[in-house]
Coordinates of C-alpha atoms in Angstrom, one line a residue:
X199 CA 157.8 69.7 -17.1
X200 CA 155.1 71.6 -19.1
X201 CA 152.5 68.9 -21.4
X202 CA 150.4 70.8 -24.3
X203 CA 147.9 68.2 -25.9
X204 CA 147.8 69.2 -29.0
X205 CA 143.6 67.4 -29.1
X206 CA 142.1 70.1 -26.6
X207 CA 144.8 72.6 -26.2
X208 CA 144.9 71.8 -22.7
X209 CA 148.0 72.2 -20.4
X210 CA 149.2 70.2 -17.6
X211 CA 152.8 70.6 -15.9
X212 CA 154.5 68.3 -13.8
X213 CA 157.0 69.2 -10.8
X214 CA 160.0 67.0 -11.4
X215 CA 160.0 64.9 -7.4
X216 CA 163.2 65.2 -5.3
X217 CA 164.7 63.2 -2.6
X218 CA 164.2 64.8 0.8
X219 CA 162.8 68.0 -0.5
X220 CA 160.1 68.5 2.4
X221 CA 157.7 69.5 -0.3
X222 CA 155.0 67.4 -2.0
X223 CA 155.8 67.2 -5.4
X224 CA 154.2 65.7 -8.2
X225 CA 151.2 67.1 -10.3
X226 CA 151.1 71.1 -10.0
X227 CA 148.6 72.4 -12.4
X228 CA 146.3 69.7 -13.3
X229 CA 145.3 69.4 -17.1
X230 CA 143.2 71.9 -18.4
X231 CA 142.4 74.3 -20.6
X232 CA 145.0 77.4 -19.3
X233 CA 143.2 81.4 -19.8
X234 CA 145.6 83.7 -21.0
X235 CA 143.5 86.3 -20.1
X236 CA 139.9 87.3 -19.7
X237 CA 138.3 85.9 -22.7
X238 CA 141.0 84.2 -24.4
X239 CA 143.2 80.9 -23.8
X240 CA 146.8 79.4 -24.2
X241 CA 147.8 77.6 -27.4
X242 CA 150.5 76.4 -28.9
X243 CA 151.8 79.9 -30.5
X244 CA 152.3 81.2 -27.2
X245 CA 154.8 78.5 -26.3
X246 CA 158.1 79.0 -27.5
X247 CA 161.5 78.4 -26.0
X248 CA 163.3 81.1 -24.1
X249 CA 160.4 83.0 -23.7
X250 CA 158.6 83.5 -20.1
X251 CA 154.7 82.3 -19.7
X252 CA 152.5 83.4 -17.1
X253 CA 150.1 80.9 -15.5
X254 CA 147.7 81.8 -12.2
X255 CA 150.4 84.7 -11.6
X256 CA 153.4 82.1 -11.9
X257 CA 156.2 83.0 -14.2
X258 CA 157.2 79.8 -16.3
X259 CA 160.5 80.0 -18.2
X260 CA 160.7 77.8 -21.3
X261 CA 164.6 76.6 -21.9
X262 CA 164.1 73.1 -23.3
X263 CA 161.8 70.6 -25.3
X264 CA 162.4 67.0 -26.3
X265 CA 163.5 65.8 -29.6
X266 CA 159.9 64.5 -30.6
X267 CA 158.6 68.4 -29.7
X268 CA 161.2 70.1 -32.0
X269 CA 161.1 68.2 -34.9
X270 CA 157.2 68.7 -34.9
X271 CA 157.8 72.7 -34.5
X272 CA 160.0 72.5 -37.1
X273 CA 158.4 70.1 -39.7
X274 CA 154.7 71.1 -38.8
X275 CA 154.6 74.7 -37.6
X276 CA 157.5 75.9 -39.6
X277 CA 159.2 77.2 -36.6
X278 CA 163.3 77.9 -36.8
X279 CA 165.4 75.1 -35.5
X280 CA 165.0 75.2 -31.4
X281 CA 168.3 76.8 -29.6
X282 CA 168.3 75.2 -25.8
X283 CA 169.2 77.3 -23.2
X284 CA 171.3 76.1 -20.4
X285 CA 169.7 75.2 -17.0
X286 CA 170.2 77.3 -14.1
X287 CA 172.4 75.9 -11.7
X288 CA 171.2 75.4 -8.1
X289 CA 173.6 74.8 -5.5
X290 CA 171.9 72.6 -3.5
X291 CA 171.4 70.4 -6.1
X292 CA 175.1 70.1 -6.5
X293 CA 176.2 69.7 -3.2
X294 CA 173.4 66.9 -2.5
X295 CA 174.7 65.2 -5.7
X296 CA 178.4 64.9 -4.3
X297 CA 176.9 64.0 -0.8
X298 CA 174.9 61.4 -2.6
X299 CA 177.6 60.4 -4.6
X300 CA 180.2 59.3 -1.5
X301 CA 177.1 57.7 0.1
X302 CA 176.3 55.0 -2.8
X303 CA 179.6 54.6 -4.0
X304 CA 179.3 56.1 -7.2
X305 CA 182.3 57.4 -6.7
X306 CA 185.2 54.6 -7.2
X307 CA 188.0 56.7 -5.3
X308 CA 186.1 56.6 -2.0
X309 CA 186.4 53.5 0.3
X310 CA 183.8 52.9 2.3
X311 CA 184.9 49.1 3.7
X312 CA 181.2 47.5 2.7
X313 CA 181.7 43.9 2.2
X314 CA 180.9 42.5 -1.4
X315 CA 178.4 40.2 -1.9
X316 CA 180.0 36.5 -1.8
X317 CA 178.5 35.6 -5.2
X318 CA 179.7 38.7 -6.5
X319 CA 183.1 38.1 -5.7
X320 CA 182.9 34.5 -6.9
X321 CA 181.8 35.9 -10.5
X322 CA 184.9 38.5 -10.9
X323 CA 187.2 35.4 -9.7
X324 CA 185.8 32.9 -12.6
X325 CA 186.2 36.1 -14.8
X326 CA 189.6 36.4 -13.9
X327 CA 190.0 38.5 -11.1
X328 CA 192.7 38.4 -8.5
X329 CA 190.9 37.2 -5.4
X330 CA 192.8 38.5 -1.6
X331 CA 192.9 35.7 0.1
X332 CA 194.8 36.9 3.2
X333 CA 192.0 37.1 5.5
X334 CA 191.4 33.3 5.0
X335 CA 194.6 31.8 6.4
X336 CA 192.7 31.1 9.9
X337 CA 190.0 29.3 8.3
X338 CA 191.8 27.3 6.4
X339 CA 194.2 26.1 9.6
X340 CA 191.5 26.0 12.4
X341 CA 188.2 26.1 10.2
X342 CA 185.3 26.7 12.5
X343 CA 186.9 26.1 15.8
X344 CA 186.1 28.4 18.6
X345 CA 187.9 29.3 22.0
X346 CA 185.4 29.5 25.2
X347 CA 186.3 30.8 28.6
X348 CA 184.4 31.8 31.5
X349 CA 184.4 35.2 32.7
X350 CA 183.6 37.7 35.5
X351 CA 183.6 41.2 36.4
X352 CA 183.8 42.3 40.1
X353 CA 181.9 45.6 39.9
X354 CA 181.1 45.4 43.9
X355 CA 183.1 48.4 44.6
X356 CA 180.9 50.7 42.5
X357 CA 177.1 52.1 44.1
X358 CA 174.7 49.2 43.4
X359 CA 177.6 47.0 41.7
X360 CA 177.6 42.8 41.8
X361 CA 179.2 40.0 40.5
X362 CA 178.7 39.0 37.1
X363 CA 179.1 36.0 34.8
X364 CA 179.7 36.2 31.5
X365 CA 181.2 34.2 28.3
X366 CA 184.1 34.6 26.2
X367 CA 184.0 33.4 22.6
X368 CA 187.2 33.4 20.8
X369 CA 187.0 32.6 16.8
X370 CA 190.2 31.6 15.8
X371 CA 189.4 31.5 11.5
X372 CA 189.3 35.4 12.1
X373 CA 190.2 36.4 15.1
X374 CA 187.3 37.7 16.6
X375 CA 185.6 38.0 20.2
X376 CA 182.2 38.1 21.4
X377 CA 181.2 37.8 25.3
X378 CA 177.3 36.5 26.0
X379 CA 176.2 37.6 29.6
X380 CA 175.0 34.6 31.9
X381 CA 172.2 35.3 34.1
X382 CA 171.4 33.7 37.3
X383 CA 167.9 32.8 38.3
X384 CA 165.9 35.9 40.0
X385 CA 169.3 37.7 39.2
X386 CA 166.9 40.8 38.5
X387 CA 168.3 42.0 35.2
X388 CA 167.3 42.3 31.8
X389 CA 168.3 39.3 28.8
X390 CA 170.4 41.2 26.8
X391 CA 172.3 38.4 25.9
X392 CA 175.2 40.1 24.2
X393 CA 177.7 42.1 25.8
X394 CA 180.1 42.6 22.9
X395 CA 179.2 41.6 19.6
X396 CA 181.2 39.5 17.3
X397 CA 184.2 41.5 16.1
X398 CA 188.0 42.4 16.9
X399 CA 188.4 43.7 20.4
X400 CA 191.4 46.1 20.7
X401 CA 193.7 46.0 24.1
X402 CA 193.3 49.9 24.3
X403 CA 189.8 51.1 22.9
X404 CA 191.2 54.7 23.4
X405 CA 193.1 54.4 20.5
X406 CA 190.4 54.7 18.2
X407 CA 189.7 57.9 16.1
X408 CA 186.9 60.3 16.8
X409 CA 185.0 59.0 14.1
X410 CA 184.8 55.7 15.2
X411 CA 187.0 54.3 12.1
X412 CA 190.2 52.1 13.5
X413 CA 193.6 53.1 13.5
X414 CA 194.9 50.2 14.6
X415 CA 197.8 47.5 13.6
X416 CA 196.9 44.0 13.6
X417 CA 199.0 43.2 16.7
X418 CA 196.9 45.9 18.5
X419 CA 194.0 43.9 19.0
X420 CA 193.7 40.5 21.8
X421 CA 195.0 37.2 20.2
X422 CA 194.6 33.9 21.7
X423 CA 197.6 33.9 23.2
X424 CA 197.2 36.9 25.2
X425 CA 194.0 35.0 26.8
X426 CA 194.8 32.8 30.0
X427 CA 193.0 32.0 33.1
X428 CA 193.8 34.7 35.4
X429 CA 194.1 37.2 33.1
X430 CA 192.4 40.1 32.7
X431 CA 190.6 41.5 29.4
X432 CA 189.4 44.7 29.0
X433 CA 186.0 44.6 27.4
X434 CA 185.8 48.6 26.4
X435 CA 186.4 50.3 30.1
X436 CA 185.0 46.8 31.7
X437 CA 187.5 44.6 33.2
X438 CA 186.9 41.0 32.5
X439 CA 188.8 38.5 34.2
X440 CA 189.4 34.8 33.2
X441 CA 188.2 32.1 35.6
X442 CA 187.9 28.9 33.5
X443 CA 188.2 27.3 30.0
X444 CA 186.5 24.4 28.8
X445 CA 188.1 21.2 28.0
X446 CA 188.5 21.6 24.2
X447 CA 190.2 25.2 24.6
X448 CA 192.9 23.5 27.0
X449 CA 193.1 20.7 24.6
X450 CA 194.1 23.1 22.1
X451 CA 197.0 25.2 24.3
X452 CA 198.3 22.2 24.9
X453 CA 198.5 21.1 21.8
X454 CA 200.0 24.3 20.8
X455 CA 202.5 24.2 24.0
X456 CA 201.0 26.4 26.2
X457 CA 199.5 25.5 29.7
X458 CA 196.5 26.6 31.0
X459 CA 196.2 26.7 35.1
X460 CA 193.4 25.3 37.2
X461 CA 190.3 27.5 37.4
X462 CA 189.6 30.4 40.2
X463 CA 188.1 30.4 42.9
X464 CA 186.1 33.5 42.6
X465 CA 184.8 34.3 46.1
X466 CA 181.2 35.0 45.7
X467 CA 179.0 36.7 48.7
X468 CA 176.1 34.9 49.4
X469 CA 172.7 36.4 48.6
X470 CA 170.6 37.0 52.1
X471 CA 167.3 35.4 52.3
X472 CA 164.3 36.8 53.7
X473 CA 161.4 35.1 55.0
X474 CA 158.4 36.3 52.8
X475 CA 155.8 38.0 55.1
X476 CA 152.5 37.1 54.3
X477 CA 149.9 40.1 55.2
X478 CA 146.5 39.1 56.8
X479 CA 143.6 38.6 55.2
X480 CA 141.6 41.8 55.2
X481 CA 138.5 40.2 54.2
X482 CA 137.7 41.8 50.5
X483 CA 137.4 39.4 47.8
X484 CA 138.6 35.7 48.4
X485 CA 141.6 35.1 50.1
X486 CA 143.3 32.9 47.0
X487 CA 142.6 35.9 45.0
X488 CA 145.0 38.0 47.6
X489 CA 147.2 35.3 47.9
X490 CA 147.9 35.2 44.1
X491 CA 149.3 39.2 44.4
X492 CA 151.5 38.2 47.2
X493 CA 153.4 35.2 46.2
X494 CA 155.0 34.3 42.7
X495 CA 154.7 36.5 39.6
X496 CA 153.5 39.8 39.2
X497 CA 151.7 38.9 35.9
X498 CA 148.6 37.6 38.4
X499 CA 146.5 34.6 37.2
X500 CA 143.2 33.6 39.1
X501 CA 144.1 30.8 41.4
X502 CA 143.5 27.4 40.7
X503 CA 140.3 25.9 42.0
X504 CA 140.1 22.6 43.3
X505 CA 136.4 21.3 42.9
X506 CA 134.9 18.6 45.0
X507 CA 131.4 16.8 45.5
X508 CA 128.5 18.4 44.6
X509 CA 126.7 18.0 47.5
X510 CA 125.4 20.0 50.4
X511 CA 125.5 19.1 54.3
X512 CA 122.7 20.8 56.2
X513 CA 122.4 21.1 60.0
X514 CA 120.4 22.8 62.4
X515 CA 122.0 24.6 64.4
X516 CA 121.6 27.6 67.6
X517 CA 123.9 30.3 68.6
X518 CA 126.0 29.9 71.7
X519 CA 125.3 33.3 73.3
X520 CA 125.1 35.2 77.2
X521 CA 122.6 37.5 75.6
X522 CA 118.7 37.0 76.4
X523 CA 118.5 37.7 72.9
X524 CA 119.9 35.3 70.9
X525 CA 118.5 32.6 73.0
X526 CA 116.1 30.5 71.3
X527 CA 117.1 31.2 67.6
X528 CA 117.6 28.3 65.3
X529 CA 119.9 28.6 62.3
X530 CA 120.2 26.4 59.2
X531 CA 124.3 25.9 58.4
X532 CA 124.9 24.8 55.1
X533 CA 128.3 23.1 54.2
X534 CA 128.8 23.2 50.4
X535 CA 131.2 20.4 49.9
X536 CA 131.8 21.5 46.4
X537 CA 134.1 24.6 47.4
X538 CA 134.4 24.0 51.2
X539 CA 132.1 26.7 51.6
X540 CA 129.4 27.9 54.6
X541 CA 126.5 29.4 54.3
X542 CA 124.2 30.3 57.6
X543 CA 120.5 31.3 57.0
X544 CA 117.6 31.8 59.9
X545 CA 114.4 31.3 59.6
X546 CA 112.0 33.8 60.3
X547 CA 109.7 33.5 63.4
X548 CA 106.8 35.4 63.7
X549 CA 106.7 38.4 66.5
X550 CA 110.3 37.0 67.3
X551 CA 111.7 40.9 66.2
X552 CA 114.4 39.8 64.2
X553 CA 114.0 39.8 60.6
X554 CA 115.1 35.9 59.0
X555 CA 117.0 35.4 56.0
X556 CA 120.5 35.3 55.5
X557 CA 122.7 35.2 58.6
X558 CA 126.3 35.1 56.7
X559 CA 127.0 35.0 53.3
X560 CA 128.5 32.1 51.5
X561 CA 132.1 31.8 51.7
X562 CA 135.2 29.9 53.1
X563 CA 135.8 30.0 56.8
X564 CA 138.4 29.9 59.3
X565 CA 138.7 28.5 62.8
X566 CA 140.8 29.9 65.7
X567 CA 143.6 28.3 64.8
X568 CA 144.0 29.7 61.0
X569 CA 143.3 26.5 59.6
X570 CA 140.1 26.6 57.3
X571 CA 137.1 24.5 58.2
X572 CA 136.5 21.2 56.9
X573 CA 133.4 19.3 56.3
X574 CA 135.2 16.3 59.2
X575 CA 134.6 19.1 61.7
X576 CA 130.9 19.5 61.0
X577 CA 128.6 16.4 63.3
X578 CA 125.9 16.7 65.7
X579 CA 127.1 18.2 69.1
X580 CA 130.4 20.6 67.4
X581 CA 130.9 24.0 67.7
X582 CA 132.1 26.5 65.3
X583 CA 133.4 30.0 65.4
X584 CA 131.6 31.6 62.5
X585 CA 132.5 35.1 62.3
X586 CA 132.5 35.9 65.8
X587 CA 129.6 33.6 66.0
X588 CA 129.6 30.5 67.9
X589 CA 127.0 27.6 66.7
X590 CA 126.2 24.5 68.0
X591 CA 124.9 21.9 65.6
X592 CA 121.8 20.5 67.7
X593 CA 121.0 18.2 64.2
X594 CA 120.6 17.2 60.9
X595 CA 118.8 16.5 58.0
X596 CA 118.3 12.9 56.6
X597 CA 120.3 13.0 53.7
X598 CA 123.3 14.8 55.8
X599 CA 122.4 11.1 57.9
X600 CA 122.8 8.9 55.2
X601 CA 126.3 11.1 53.9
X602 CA 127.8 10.7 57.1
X603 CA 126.4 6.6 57.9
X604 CA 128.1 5.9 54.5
X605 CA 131.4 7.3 55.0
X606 CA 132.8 5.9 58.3
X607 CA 135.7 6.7 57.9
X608 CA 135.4 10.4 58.0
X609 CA 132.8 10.7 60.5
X610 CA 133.6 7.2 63.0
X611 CA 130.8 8.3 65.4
X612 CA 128.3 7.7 62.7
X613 CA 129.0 4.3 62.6
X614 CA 127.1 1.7 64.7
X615 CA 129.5 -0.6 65.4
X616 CA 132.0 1.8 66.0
X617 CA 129.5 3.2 68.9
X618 CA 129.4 -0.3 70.3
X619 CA 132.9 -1.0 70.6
X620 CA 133.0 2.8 72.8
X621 CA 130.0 1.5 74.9
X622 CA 131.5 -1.9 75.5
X623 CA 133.7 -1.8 78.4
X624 CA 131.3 0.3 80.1
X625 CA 127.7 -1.5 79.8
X626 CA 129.3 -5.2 78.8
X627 CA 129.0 -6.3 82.8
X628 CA 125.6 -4.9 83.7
X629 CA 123.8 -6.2 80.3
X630 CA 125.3 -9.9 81.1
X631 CA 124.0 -9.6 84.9
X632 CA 120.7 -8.0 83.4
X633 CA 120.7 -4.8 85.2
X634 CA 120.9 -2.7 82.0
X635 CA 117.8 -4.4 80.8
X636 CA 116.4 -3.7 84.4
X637 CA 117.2 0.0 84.0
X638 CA 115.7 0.3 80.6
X639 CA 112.4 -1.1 81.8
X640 CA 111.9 1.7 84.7
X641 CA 111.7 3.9 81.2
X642 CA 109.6 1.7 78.8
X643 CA 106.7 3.1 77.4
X644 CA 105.2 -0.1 76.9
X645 CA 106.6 -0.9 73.4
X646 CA 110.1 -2.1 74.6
X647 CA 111.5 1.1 73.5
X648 CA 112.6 4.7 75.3
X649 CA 112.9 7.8 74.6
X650 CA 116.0 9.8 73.6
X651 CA 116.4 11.6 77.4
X652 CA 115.4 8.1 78.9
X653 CA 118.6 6.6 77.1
X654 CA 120.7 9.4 78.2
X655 CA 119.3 8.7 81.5
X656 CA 120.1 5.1 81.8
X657 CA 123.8 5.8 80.1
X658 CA 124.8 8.1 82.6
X659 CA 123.4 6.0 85.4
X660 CA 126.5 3.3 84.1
X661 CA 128.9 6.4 84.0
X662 CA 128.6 6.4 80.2
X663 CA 128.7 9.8 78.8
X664 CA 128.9 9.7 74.7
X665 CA 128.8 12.7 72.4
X666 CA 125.2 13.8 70.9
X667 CA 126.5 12.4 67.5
X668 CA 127.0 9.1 68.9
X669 CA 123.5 8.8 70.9
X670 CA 122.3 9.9 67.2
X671 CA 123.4 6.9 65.8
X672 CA 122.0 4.7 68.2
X673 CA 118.7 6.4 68.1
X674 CA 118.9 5.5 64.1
X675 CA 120.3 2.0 64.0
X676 CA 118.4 0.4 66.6
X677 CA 114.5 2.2 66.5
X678 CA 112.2 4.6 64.2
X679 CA 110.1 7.4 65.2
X680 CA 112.6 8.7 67.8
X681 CA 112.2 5.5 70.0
X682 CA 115.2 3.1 71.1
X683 CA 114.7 -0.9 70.9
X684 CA 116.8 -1.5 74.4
X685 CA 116.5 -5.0 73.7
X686 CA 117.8 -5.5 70.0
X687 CA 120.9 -2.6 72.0
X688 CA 121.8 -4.9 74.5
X689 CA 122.0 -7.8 71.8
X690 CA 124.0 -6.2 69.5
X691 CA 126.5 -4.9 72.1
X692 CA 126.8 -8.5 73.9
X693 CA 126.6 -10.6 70.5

């Protein structure tokens, strides 16, 4: 299409756009003013129809103008009436208009089984057109009722073949069948949840032409009264067999006469179960974090942290060690109660040769047994394999004391009347007679007190041999200043 403004003598032509035409049509010589040659340019006396026009070395033939164009040649430039010449025909053209032509239905003698709109059909009825109503005869007799049965195909023959559930939908308004796949838990497989869409299933698929358009009768395809439990459907090359109907489908053979047996018994081979195999800890990262990647999905989450009291345990403690070495090192064990968590630091000691600081990094630990250590295991006089690392807690600090004094129930030891009722049966005769009292004062400074090793001493002499945590809370409940009042002792345990 070829524009001449008549304002500026400008040009501008347009390429028409086609439908799949690969090229990028549209604008193809922008408007300007087109040279003729060298020093001259186009106007409108060099345009006229049937003759060829040359712009940028393309040869444009004229054949055509619009009505407005010709009367203005003929009225205004005085031009004889316009003859238009005929198109050239292009065979492409042609052939894509008939393709196009079947495709959108332009063409009335070509059936191409598309569904009307249901409003549309409505307005030719109220206009008086003939509506077919023999497709309707189901939904008027059974409206929206619908057949179920349950299915399976035995595929367990086959490389990598199982069992599988499925279920039949049978819609008796049109005759129609769809089968929805059921899936067992951990079955493996993907949700597709259709197997066969909604639609007429023929008994013999094979029937069918080659271009996928039906040649089959209406008694061709599965009615209900083909279906039955036991029988066997073929689902396009897969064999379905019935197992089971529910209640309302035998409801409704029986109404219509028919009997429907008792369901299969479809022997199923149980899956084997297999004891999951937990790996060892190999020590990177936290073991919860490698747990997560070995049990549940594989979609991994970060575990789920169980937070406790924020508050930190602190003992002294020495390394049980054979090697000249180690003896004589102290090491401070913390017990972070907040995440069960341990953390062993030394102090440094001058000319000692061993450079202080941290001894193990904080993190969970494990006894012997696998089971992870617990704050219950952690009192004056336990050991605990750290590591490879055996410590001894030798003491601790007063706060740890005060933790432990006020929760008996954890720690019994740190209780003073719980220390009494172990002492009892074995110091209850000589404190009444007086001897413990007599022993006692062989050790007395003075003060009526003794001495940590002097109450050992005088224990042991009775054949009473209790645990460092328990001499710890005797030391604390009945003196100060690491002395023992034997006296207010021997009260207690008598009173």
């Amino acid at each position: 299409m070829l524009y001449y403004y008549l304002e500026d003598d400008s040009i501008q032509i347009v390429e028409n756009k086609q439908q799949n035409s690969g090229i990028p049509q549209g604008t193809f010589v922008k408007r300007h003013q087109v040279p003729k040659d060298e020093d001259d340019f186009y106007t409108l006396d060099d345009l006229h129809v049937g003759q060829p026009i040359s712009i940028y070395g393309r040869v444009f033939h004229l054949i055509d103008c619009d009505p407005s164009t010709k009367t203005f040649l003929e009225t205004k430039m005085g031009r004889p009436p316009v003859v238009a010449l005929p198109y050239p025909n292009d065979r492409y053209e042609e052939d894509r208009k008939a393709f196009m032509s079947r495709e959108t239905g332009c063409d009335q003698s070509i059936r191409h089984n598309i569904k009307k709109n249901p409003m549309k059909v409505f307005a030719e009825a109220k206009l008086g057109n003939t509506v077919d109503n023999s497709g309707r005869e189901g939904f008027l007799k059974y409206e929206r009722k619908v057949l179920r049965y349950n299915c399976v195909w035995d595929d367990r023959n086959s490389l990598y073949g199982d069992l599988q559930e499925f279920k039949l939908h049978y819609f008796l308004n049109d005759d129609t069948i769809e089968v929805l796949a059921v899936y067992s838990a951990n079955c493996g497989r993907d949700q597709f949840p259709l197997l066969l869409k909604r639609a007429r299933l023929p008994r013999n698929p094979q029937s069918q032409g080659a271009t996928g358009t039906t040649t089959l009768d209406a008694n061709e395809y599965y009615h209900w009264r083909d279906l039955y439990v036991g029988c066997e459907v073929n689902v396009y090359a897969r064999k379905l067999v019935v197992v089971d109907a529910d209640e309302s489908t035998r409801r409704f053979y029986q109404e219509n006469g028919l009997h429907l047996q008792e369901a299969l018994d479809v022997e199923r081979q149980e899956g084997q179960s297999y004891d999951r195999q937990i790996p060892p800890y190999n020590g990177f990262g936290s073991e919860e974090d490698s747990l997560a990647s070995c049990v549940g999905s594989l979609v991994l989450k970060p575990p789920r942290k169980t937070w406790g009291e924020d508050r930190i345990m602190r003992f002294m403690s020495e390394l049980v060690s054979d090697k000249p070495e180690d003896q004589g090192r102290s090491f401070v064990l913390q017990f972070f109660l907040v995440d069960n968590t341990i953390m062993v630091r030394e102090p440094p000691k001058r000319n000692s040769g061993i450079i202080g600081g941290n001894f193990l990094a904080r993190m969970k630990f494990k006894n012997q047994d696998g089971t992870q250590v617990t704050q219950d295991q952690l009192f004056v006089g336990a050991e605990l394999q750290l590591s490879y690392h055996k410590f001894r807690l030798v003491e601790a600090d007063e706060a740890t004391y005060k933790y432990m004094e006020n929760t008996p129930d954890m720690y019994p030891e740190s209780d003073v009347m719980t220390v009494l009722r172990l002492c009892y049966p074995a110091l209850v005769e000589p404190a009444s007679t007086g001897a413990l009292s007599k022993a006692f004062a062989e050790y007395d400074s003075g003060a009526g007190t003794v001495d940590k090793n002097s109450l050992i001493r005088v224990l042991q002499t009775f054949g009473l041999d209790i645990s460092p945590q328990a001499l710890v809370t005797i030391m604390r409940g009945f003196g100060q200043d690491g002395t023992c009042d034997y006296e207010r002792f021997i009260q207690d345990l008598c009173g």
